Structure formats: structure tokens, C-alpha cells
CSV table of C-alpha atoms and ligand atoms in Angstrom, one decimal:
chain,number,residue,atom,x,y,z
A,1344,MET,CA,103.3,121.3,127.0
A,1345,LYS,CA,101.0,118.4,126.3
A,1346,ALA,CA,102.4,115.7,124.0
A,1347,ILE,CA,101.7,112.1,123.0
A,1348,LEU,CA,104.5,110.1,124.6
A,1349,ILE,CA,105.5,106.5,123.9
A,1350,ARG,CA,107.6,105.2,126.8
A,1351,GLU,CA,107.7,101.6,125.7
A,1352,HIS,CA,106.4,99.5,122.7
A,1353,GLY,CA,103.1,97.8,122.7
A,1354,GLY,CA,99.4,98.2,122.1
A,1355,LEU,CA,97.2,101.3,121.8
A,1356,GLU,CA,97.4,101.8,125.6
A,1357,LYS,CA,101.0,102.8,125.1
A,1358,LEU,CA,99.9,106.1,123.5
A,1359,GLU,CA,100.0,108.3,126.6
A,1360,MET,CA,99.0,112.0,126.7
A,1361,ALA,CA,101.8,113.4,128.9
A,1362,GLU,CA,103.0,116.7,130.2
A,1363,VAL,CA,106.5,117.3,128.9
A,1364,PRO,CA,109.0,120.3,128.9
A,1365,ASP,CA,108.5,122.8,126.1
A,1366,PRO,CA,111.0,122.3,123.2
A,1367,VAL,CA,114.1,124.5,123.2
A,1368,ALA,CA,115.2,126.1,119.9
A,1369,HIS,CA,118.9,125.6,119.3
A,1370,PRO,CA,120.8,128.0,117.0
A,1371,GLY,CA,119.3,127.8,113.5
A,1372,GLU,CA,116.0,126.4,114.8
A,1373,ALA,CA,112.5,127.7,115.0
A,1374,VAL,CA,109.7,126.8,117.4
A,1375,VAL,CA,106.5,125.8,115.7
A,1376,ARG,CA,103.1,125.8,117.4
A,1377,VAL,CA,101.6,122.6,116.0
A,1378,ARG,CA,98.1,122.9,114.6
A,1379,ALA,CA,97.9,119.5,112.8
A,1380,VAL,CA,99.9,116.3,112.7
A,1381,ALA,CA,99.2,113.5,110.3
A,1382,LEU,CA,99.4,109.8,111.0
A,1383,ASN,CA,101.7,107.4,109.2
A,1384,HIS,CA,102.6,103.7,109.4
A,1385,LEU,CA,105.8,104.9,110.9
A,1386,ASP,CA,103.8,105.9,114.0
A,1387,ILE,CA,102.4,102.3,114.1
A,1388,TRP,CA,106.0,100.9,113.9
A,1389,LEU,CA,107.2,103.3,116.6
A,1390,ARG,CA,104.4,102.2,118.9
A,1391,ARG,CA,104.6,98.5,118.2
A,1392,GLY,CA,108.4,98.3,117.8
A,1393,VAL,CA,110.2,96.6,115.0
A,1394,PRO,CA,112.3,93.4,115.5
A,1395,GLY,CA,116.0,94.2,115.3
A,1396,HIS,CA,115.4,98.0,115.3
A,1397,LYS,CA,115.9,100.2,118.3
A,1398,PHE,CA,113.9,103.4,118.6
A,1399,PRO,CA,115.2,106.0,121.2
A,1400,LEU,CA,112.3,105.8,123.6
A,1401,PRO,CA,110.7,107.6,125.3
A,1402,MET,CA,109.7,109.5,122.2
A,1403,ILE,CA,107.0,111.8,120.9
A,1404,PRO,CA,105.6,110.4,117.6
A,1405,GLY,CA,104.5,112.5,114.6
A,1406,SER,CA,106.4,113.0,111.4
A,1407,GLU,CA,104.1,115.3,109.4
A,1408,VAL,CA,103.4,118.7,111.0
A,1409,ALA,CA,101.7,121.9,110.0
A,1410,GLY,CA,101.5,124.9,112.3
A,1411,VAL,CA,102.4,128.5,113.0
A,1412,ILE,CA,105.9,129.8,113.8
A,1413,GLU,CA,106.1,130.9,117.4
A,1414,THR,CA,109.7,132.0,117.6
A,1415,VAL,CA,112.3,132.3,114.8
A,1416,ASP,CA,115.5,134.3,114.3
A,1417,ASP,CA,115.8,134.5,110.6
A,1418,PRO,CA,115.0,137.5,108.2
A,1419,ARG,CA,113.0,135.2,105.9
A,1420,TRP,CA,110.5,134.2,108.5
A,1421,ARG,CA,108.3,135.9,111.2
A,1422,ALA,CA,106.3,134.7,114.2
A,1423,GLY,CA,102.8,133.9,113.0
A,1424,ASP,CA,103.9,132.6,109.6
A,1425,GLU,CA,102.0,129.4,108.6
A,1426,VAL,CA,104.3,126.5,107.8
A,1427,ILE,CA,104.6,122.9,106.9
A,1428,VAL,CA,107.6,121.1,108.5
A,1429,ALA,CA,109.7,118.9,106.3
A,1430,PRO,CA,109.9,115.6,108.0
A,1431,GLY,CA,113.6,114.8,107.3
A,1432,TYR,CA,116.6,116.5,108.8
A,1433,SER,CA,120.3,116.3,108.0
A,1434,CYS,CA,123.6,118.2,108.6
A,1435,GLY,CA,123.1,120.5,105.5
A,1436,LEU,CA,126.9,120.7,105.0
A,1437,CYS,CA,128.2,117.4,103.8
A,1438,ALA,CA,128.6,116.3,100.1
A,1439,ALA,CA,125.4,114.3,100.3
A,1440,CYS,CA,123.4,117.2,101.6
A,1441,LEU,CA,124.9,119.7,99.2
A,1442,SER,CA,124.2,117.5,96.2
A,1443,GLY,CA,120.5,117.3,97.2
A,1444,ASN,CA,120.8,113.7,98.5
A,1445,ASP,CA,120.2,114.6,102.1
A,1446,PRO,CA,118.7,111.1,102.9
A,1447,PHE,CA,122.3,109.8,102.4
A,1448,CYS,CA,123.7,112.2,105.0
A,1449,ARG,CA,125.2,110.3,107.9
A,1450,GLN,CA,123.2,112.5,110.3
A,1451,PHE,CA,119.9,112.1,108.4
A,1452,GLY,CA,116.9,111.4,110.5
A,1453,ILE,CA,113.1,111.7,110.6
A,1454,PHE,CA,111.0,113.5,113.2
A,1455,GLY,CA,109.0,110.9,115.0
A,1456,GLU,CA,111.5,108.1,114.1
A,1457,THR,CA,115.0,109.1,115.1
A,1458,VAL,CA,114.1,112.1,117.3
A,1459,SER,CA,110.8,113.2,118.9
A,1460,GLY,CA,108.1,114.4,116.4
A,1461,GLY,CA,105.2,116.7,116.4
A,1462,ALA,CA,102.3,114.9,118.1
A,1463,ALA,CA,102.6,117.7,120.7
A,1464,GLU,CA,101.7,121.4,121.2
A,1465,LYS,CA,105.1,122.6,119.9
A,1466,ILE,CA,108.1,121.3,118.1
A,1467,ALA,CA,111.6,122.9,117.5
A,1468,VAL,CA,112.9,122.3,114.0
A,1469,PRO,CA,115.8,123.6,111.8
A,1470,ILE,CA,114.8,126.7,109.9
A,1471,ARG,CA,115.6,125.0,106.6
A,1472,ASN,CA,112.8,122.5,107.4
A,1473,LEU,CA,110.2,125.3,107.2
A,1474,ILE,CA,108.1,125.4,104.1
A,1475,ARG,CA,105.4,128.0,103.6
A,1476,LYS,CA,101.9,126.5,103.9
A,1477,PRO,CA,99.8,127.3,100.8
A,1478,ALA,CA,96.8,129.4,101.8
A,1479,SER,CA,94.5,127.1,99.8
A,1480,LEU,CA,95.2,124.2,102.3
A,1481,SER,CA,93.8,123.8,105.8
A,1482,PHE,CA,96.3,122.9,108.5
A,1483,ALA,CA,95.0,119.3,108.4
A,1484,GLU,CA,95.5,119.1,104.6
A,1485,ALA,CA,98.9,120.7,104.9
A,1486,ALA,CA,100.0,118.2,107.5
A,1487,ALA,CA,99.0,115.4,105.1
A,1488,VAL,CA,101.4,116.6,102.4
A,1489,PRO,CA,105.1,116.1,103.3
A,1490,LEU,CA,105.9,112.5,104.1
A,1491,ASP,CA,103.5,110.6,101.8
A,1492,MET,CA,103.8,113.0,98.8
A,1493,LEU,CA,107.5,113.0,99.1
A,1494,THR,CA,107.7,109.2,99.5
A,1495,ALA,CA,105.5,108.6,96.5
A,1496,TRP,CA,107.3,111.2,94.4
A,1497,HIS,CA,110.8,109.8,95.2
A,1498,MET,CA,109.6,106.3,94.4
A,1499,LEU,CA,108.0,107.1,91.0
A,1500,VAL,CA,110.1,110.0,89.7
A,1501,ALA,CA,113.6,109.4,91.2
A,1502,ARG,CA,113.8,105.7,91.6
A,1503,ALA,CA,111.4,104.2,89.0
A,1504,GLN,CA,112.1,107.1,86.6
A,1505,LEU,CA,108.5,106.9,85.3
A,1506,ARG,CA,108.1,108.2,81.7
A,1507,PRO,CA,105.0,109.5,79.9
A,1508,GLY,CA,102.9,106.7,78.4
A,1509,GLU,CA,104.1,104.0,80.8
A,1510,THR,CA,101.7,101.9,82.9
A,1511,VAL,CA,101.8,101.8,86.7
A,1512,LEU,CA,100.1,99.5,89.2
A,1513,VAL,CA,99.6,101.4,92.5
A,1514,GLN,CA,99.1,98.9,95.3
A,1515,ALA,CA,96.5,100.0,98.0
A,1516,GLY,CA,95.5,103.2,96.1
A,1517,GLY,CA,93.4,104.2,99.1
A,1518,SER,CA,96.3,104.5,101.5
A,1519,GLY,CA,98.0,107.8,102.2
A,1520,VAL,CA,101.0,107.0,100.0
A,1521,GLY,CA,98.8,105.2,97.4
A,1522,SER,CA,96.5,108.2,97.0
A,1523,ALA,CA,99.6,110.4,96.5
A,1524,ALA,CA,101.1,107.9,94.0
A,1525,ILE,CA,97.9,107.9,91.8
A,1526,GLN,CA,98.1,111.7,91.4
A,1527,ILE,CA,101.8,111.8,90.8
A,1528,ALA,CA,101.7,109.0,88.2
A,1529,LYS,CA,98.9,110.8,86.4
A,1530,LEU,CA,100.9,114.1,86.6
A,1531,TRP,CA,103.8,112.2,85.0
A,1532,GLY,CA,101.6,111.1,82.1
A,1533,ALA,CA,101.3,107.4,83.0
A,1534,THR,CA,98.3,105.1,82.7
A,1535,VAL,CA,97.4,104.2,86.3
A,1536,TYR,CA,95.8,101.0,87.6
A,1537,ALA,CA,95.1,101.0,91.3
A,1538,THR,CA,94.2,98.2,93.7
A,1539,ALA,CA,91.7,98.7,96.6
A,1540,GLY,CA,90.2,96.5,99.2
A,1541,THR,CA,86.6,97.6,98.7
A,1542,THR,CA,84.5,98.9,95.8
A,1543,ALA,CA,83.9,102.2,97.7
A,1544,LYS,CA,87.7,102.7,97.9
A,1545,ALA,CA,88.1,101.8,94.3
A,1546,ALA,CA,85.5,104.4,93.3
A,1547,ARG,CA,87.5,107.0,95.2
A,1548,ALA,CA,90.8,105.9,93.7
A,1549,LYS,CA,89.1,106.4,90.3
A,1550,ALA,CA,87.9,109.9,91.3
A,1551,LEU,CA,91.5,110.7,92.1
A,1552,GLY,CA,92.6,109.9,88.6
A,1553,ALA,CA,93.2,106.1,88.4
A,1554,ASP,CA,92.3,104.9,84.9
A,1555,GLU,CA,91.2,101.5,86.1
A,1556,THR,CA,90.8,100.0,89.5
A,1557,ILE,CA,91.1,96.4,90.8
A,1558,VAL,CA,89.3,95.3,93.9
A,1559,TYR,CA,91.9,92.8,95.1
A,1560,THR,CA,89.5,91.1,97.6
A,1561,GLU,CA,87.2,90.1,94.7
A,1562,VAL,CA,89.6,89.4,91.8
A,1563,ASP,CA,93.2,88.2,91.4
A,1564,PHE,CA,95.1,91.4,90.8
A,1565,VAL,CA,97.8,89.7,88.6
A,1566,ASP,CA,95.0,88.3,86.3
A,1567,ALA,CA,93.4,91.7,86.3
A,1568,VAL,CA,96.6,93.4,85.2
A,1569,ARG,CA,97.1,90.8,82.5
A,1570,GLY,CA,93.6,91.5,81.2
A,1571,LEU,CA,94.1,95.3,81.3
A,1572,THR,CA,97.4,95.1,79.4
A,1573,SER,CA,96.8,92.4,76.8
A,1574,LYS,CA,98.9,90.0,78.9
A,1575,ARG,CA,101.9,92.3,78.8
A,1576,GLY,CA,102.0,93.4,82.4
A,1577,VAL,CA,102.8,96.9,83.7
A,1578,ASP,CA,106.0,98.9,83.5
A,1579,VAL,CA,106.1,99.9,87.2
A,1580,VAL,CA,104.6,98.5,90.3
A,1581,PHE,CA,104.3,100.9,93.2
A,1582,GLU,CA,104.6,98.6,96.2
A,1583,HIS,CA,104.4,99.2,100.0
A,1584,VAL,CA,102.4,96.2,101.2
A,1585,GLY,CA,105.0,93.4,101.2
A,1586,GLY,CA,104.0,89.9,102.4
A,1587,GLU,CA,102.4,87.7,99.8
A,1588,THR,CA,101.6,90.8,97.7
A,1589,PHE,CA,105.3,91.4,96.9
A,1590,GLU,CA,106.0,88.3,94.7
A,1591,ARG,CA,102.7,88.6,93.0
A,1592,SER,CA,103.5,92.3,92.3
A,1593,LEU,CA,106.6,91.0,90.5
A,1594,ARG,CA,104.4,88.7,88.4
A,1595,ALA,CA,102.3,91.7,87.4
A,1596,LEU,CA,105.3,93.4,85.7
A,1597,ALA,CA,106.1,93.5,82.0
A,1598,LYS,CA,109.5,92.4,80.7
A,1599,GLY,CA,112.0,95.0,81.9
A,1600,GLY,CA,109.6,96.3,84.5
A,1601,ARG,CA,110.5,98.0,87.8
A,1602,LEU,CA,109.1,97.3,91.2
A,1603,VAL,CA,109.7,100.1,93.6
A,1604,THR,CA,109.0,99.5,97.4
A,1605,CYS,CA,108.9,101.8,100.4
A,1606,GLY,CA,107.2,99.5,103.0
A,1607,SER,CA,106.0,96.2,104.1
A,1608,THR,CA,102.8,96.7,106.1
A,1609,ALA,CA,101.8,93.1,105.5
A,1610,GLY,CA,105.2,91.6,106.3
A,1611,GLY,CA,108.8,92.2,105.5
A,1612,GLU,CA,109.9,88.6,104.8
A,1613,VAL,CA,109.0,87.6,101.3
A,1614,THR,CA,109.9,84.8,98.9
A,1615,ILE,CA,111.1,85.6,95.4
A,1616,ASN,CA,111.5,83.2,92.5
A,1617,LEU,CA,114.8,84.5,91.0
A,1618,ARG,CA,113.9,83.0,87.6
A,1619,LEU,CA,111.3,85.7,87.4
A,1620,ILE,CA,113.9,88.4,88.0
A,1621,PHE,CA,116.4,87.3,85.4
A,1622,PHE,CA,114.2,85.9,82.7
A,1623,LYS,CA,112.0,89.0,82.7
A,1624,LEU,CA,114.9,91.4,83.3
A,1625,LEU,CA,113.1,93.0,86.3
A,1626,SER,CA,114.4,95.6,88.7
A,1627,ILE,CA,113.6,95.8,92.4
A,1628,LEU,CA,114.1,99.3,93.8
A,1629,GLY,CA,114.1,100.3,97.4
A,1630,SER,CA,113.1,103.8,98.5
A,1631,THR,CA,112.7,105.7,101.7
A,1632,MET,CA,111.1,109.2,101.8
A,1633,GLY,CA,113.0,111.7,99.6
A,1634,SER,CA,115.0,114.9,99.6
A,1635,LEU,CA,114.2,118.4,100.9
A,1636,ALA,CA,114.8,119.6,97.3
A,1637,GLU,CA,112.1,117.2,96.0
A,1638,LEU,CA,109.7,118.4,98.6
A,1639,HIS,CA,110.1,122.0,97.4
A,1640,GLU,CA,109.5,120.8,93.9
A,1641,ILE,CA,106.3,119.0,95.0
A,1642,MET,CA,105.0,122.1,96.7
A,1643,LYS,CA,104.8,123.9,93.4
A,1644,PHE,CA,102.3,121.3,92.3
A,1645,VAL,CA,100.4,121.4,95.6
A,1646,GLU,CA,100.2,125.2,95.4
A,1647,GLY,CA,98.9,125.0,91.8
A,1648,GLY,CA,96.3,122.5,92.9
A,1649,ARG,CA,97.6,119.7,90.7
A,1650,LEU,CA,98.6,117.5,93.7
A,1651,ARG,CA,96.2,117.5,96.6
A,1652,PRO,CA,96.5,115.5,99.9
A,1653,VAL,CA,93.6,113.3,100.6
A,1654,VAL,CA,92.4,113.6,104.2
A,1655,ASP,CA,90.1,110.8,105.4
A,1656,ARG,CA,89.2,112.4,108.7
A,1657,VAL,CA,90.4,114.8,111.3
A,1658,LEU,CA,90.5,113.8,115.0
A,1659,PRO,CA,91.5,115.6,118.1
A,1660,LEU,CA,95.0,114.6,119.3
A,1661,SER,CA,93.3,113.1,122.4
A,1662,GLU,CA,91.9,110.4,120.0
A,1663,VAL,CA,95.3,109.3,118.8
A,1664,ALA,CA,94.6,105.7,119.7
A,1665,GLU,CA,91.5,105.6,117.6
A,1666,GLY,CA,93.5,106.9,114.7
A,1667,HIS,CA,96.0,104.1,115.1
A,1668,ARG,CA,93.1,101.6,115.3
A,1669,ILE,CA,91.5,103.0,112.0
A,1670,LEU,CA,94.9,102.9,110.2
A,1671,GLU,CA,95.7,99.4,111.3
A,1672,ALA,CA,92.1,98.2,110.3
A,1673,ARG,CA,92.6,99.8,106.9
A,1674,GLU,CA,89.3,101.7,107.3
A,1675,ALA,CA,90.6,105.0,106.0
A,1676,PHE,CA,90.9,106.4,102.5
A,1677,GLY,CA,93.8,108.8,102.6
A,1678,LYS,CA,95.2,110.3,105.6
A,1679,ILE,CA,94.2,110.4,109.3
A,1680,VAL,CA,95.1,113.8,110.8
A,1681,PHE,CA,95.0,115.0,114.4
A,1682,GLU,CA,94.3,118.6,115.3
A,1683,VAL,CA,96.3,120.0,118.2
B,2037,LIG,ZN1,124.8,116.1,105.6
């Protein structure tokens, strides 16, 4: 089959369209014919490499897949069923897995990070990773659901324990995870402030449900938050930018506020003034993706139309390098998806 293969880390030229052997389904697995695969920052990290982290190269990227079952041996599924593939896998048998904390499983991994993913014509996945694709979503929209929705949900609902009536600052509301966070925070009854790099992105963030938007390239977002909250600050900051944004996000918090982070696209090394943490009784919460059970919970809202993935554009898989370029240049609002 054809697949995008990363043999070594580097620039866009390392995204090679290669001929590789078809995946083989092990017991308990299904083979899915990939119809769409969404792009994440994880794909960028995999391509570029991360200092101090070893990816098992050569590897096929692609963590978010929607497609059609080709072969399956399970009474609940048939060949031809349309599915979304849950991006995380685990043993399914240990205490962590059985208590719904599968990311804590010692065998937990993510397609396109720890094993090959779905930027290919086919992928073999455990049957419990299959989730029925809502008929209301295209394959491209369906591929844009699992990783970002799950990441944003786990951050806001499980980690930050968002409550109705609270205020949330969503950093980079035009990103895949940011556009998910705006919708989830609104669903949870919060007042949502979203930052965006351009007025056009801010307008789209508002259309998604943000109560107020802040164009961070034009105004200081900390000042803007103070203005919006009568100098109080927000209860929760949804952070995934890192770099200089991180400490300033802490400054945007109210007393007792929580900062929840899942990424550091602008840099992982940050400086924190500890006086800020203890005097204002702040919490910093780390988060990575979420559980399979949470994804099933999310799908109820996706099926009901209350959460909707935002697709910026759909490209053919042969243009994967262009997709990486657009994501790195922050030109997209929402998700970039490849059709296979
Ligand atoms: Zn386990």
C-alpha cells in the first residue's frame, strides 16, 4: 500500500510517499481502509524530532483516522462499516485500563507517535478502538474529531474540572484543540474568552461560541483579560502554546485559578515566578489526550450536533508537506485533513 513514511527527522522533504507492506491484523484487530487522516502538532514533532525523545523510526505518521472496515472478526462489526479510530491504545486488562484511566496503562501509546499511524491506505487497529462514524459527518470531519476533542475535553472537564459560570481563557482559539475547547467550555456553561492571531480568526472563534475574543497581536492579552473581568482574572486558562505565553497566562488567572496545559508549540522551556503561584494559590495541571471512555462520551455530543469538528481545509495525502507548512505557519483555522 501507499503510505507517508518518515525515515529520519528533518524538514518537509522528509515526508516521503512510500510503498510499504499492507498491515496485518493480529487477533482482536480490524483492518480499516483509511478515507481521511487529520493533521496534528504531533505529526510536526514526529517529523522534526524532539530533543531527548526517541521516536521508533521509520514510522507512518497520522493519529486521527476515519475510514471503512475492510476485515474484522467480531459480531458487533461488519466489513463496510464506517468508523473513527480512537487514537490511543492500551492493554485493556490492567487496573488502569479497567478503571477508565487507560492513558496510565504501561502499554499506552498513540498511533502516529509510538507505533505507525494512519497516513496510509490502511491501518490495523484493536477492535475496541473502533467507534461508529456519525452519518452526519463527512470522513474528513470525522477524522478531525478524536484527538483534539479528546485532548480539550480531558483538559477542561477532567483536569481543570470546569464548572458552570466560570470564566475560561482559550489560547489560540483558531487551532484544532482551541476550536474544540471553545465549544466544550460553552457546553459546560462557562464564559469563554479566546485569543487569536488575526481579526479574521477572532471572528470565527466568536462564531464558534466564544463570548469575547482577544487579538493577541494587537493588544496585550493579560490586560484584555483584566478589562473583561473587572481586574479579577479568569478561573481557567486553556494553554497549549508555551514559550513566553505560559507565564503571561498565569498572570491572566484569578486567585485560585487553574492553568491546564497540553502542549508547547512556541517552546517547552518557560520561566515561572513562584511568588505568583503561591500568593495567588494557582494550580498548573498537565494533560495528554484522554481516555477511551471519555471519547465515547464526547461522541454523544458530536452525534447530537452540539460539538462539531472545525475543518480548515481538505488536501489529498500527496500534499502532506503543504499541510505541515500551513500548520507551522499558523495559517489554518481548525483542522487540516488529508483524504486518502
Ligand atoms: Zn492497561
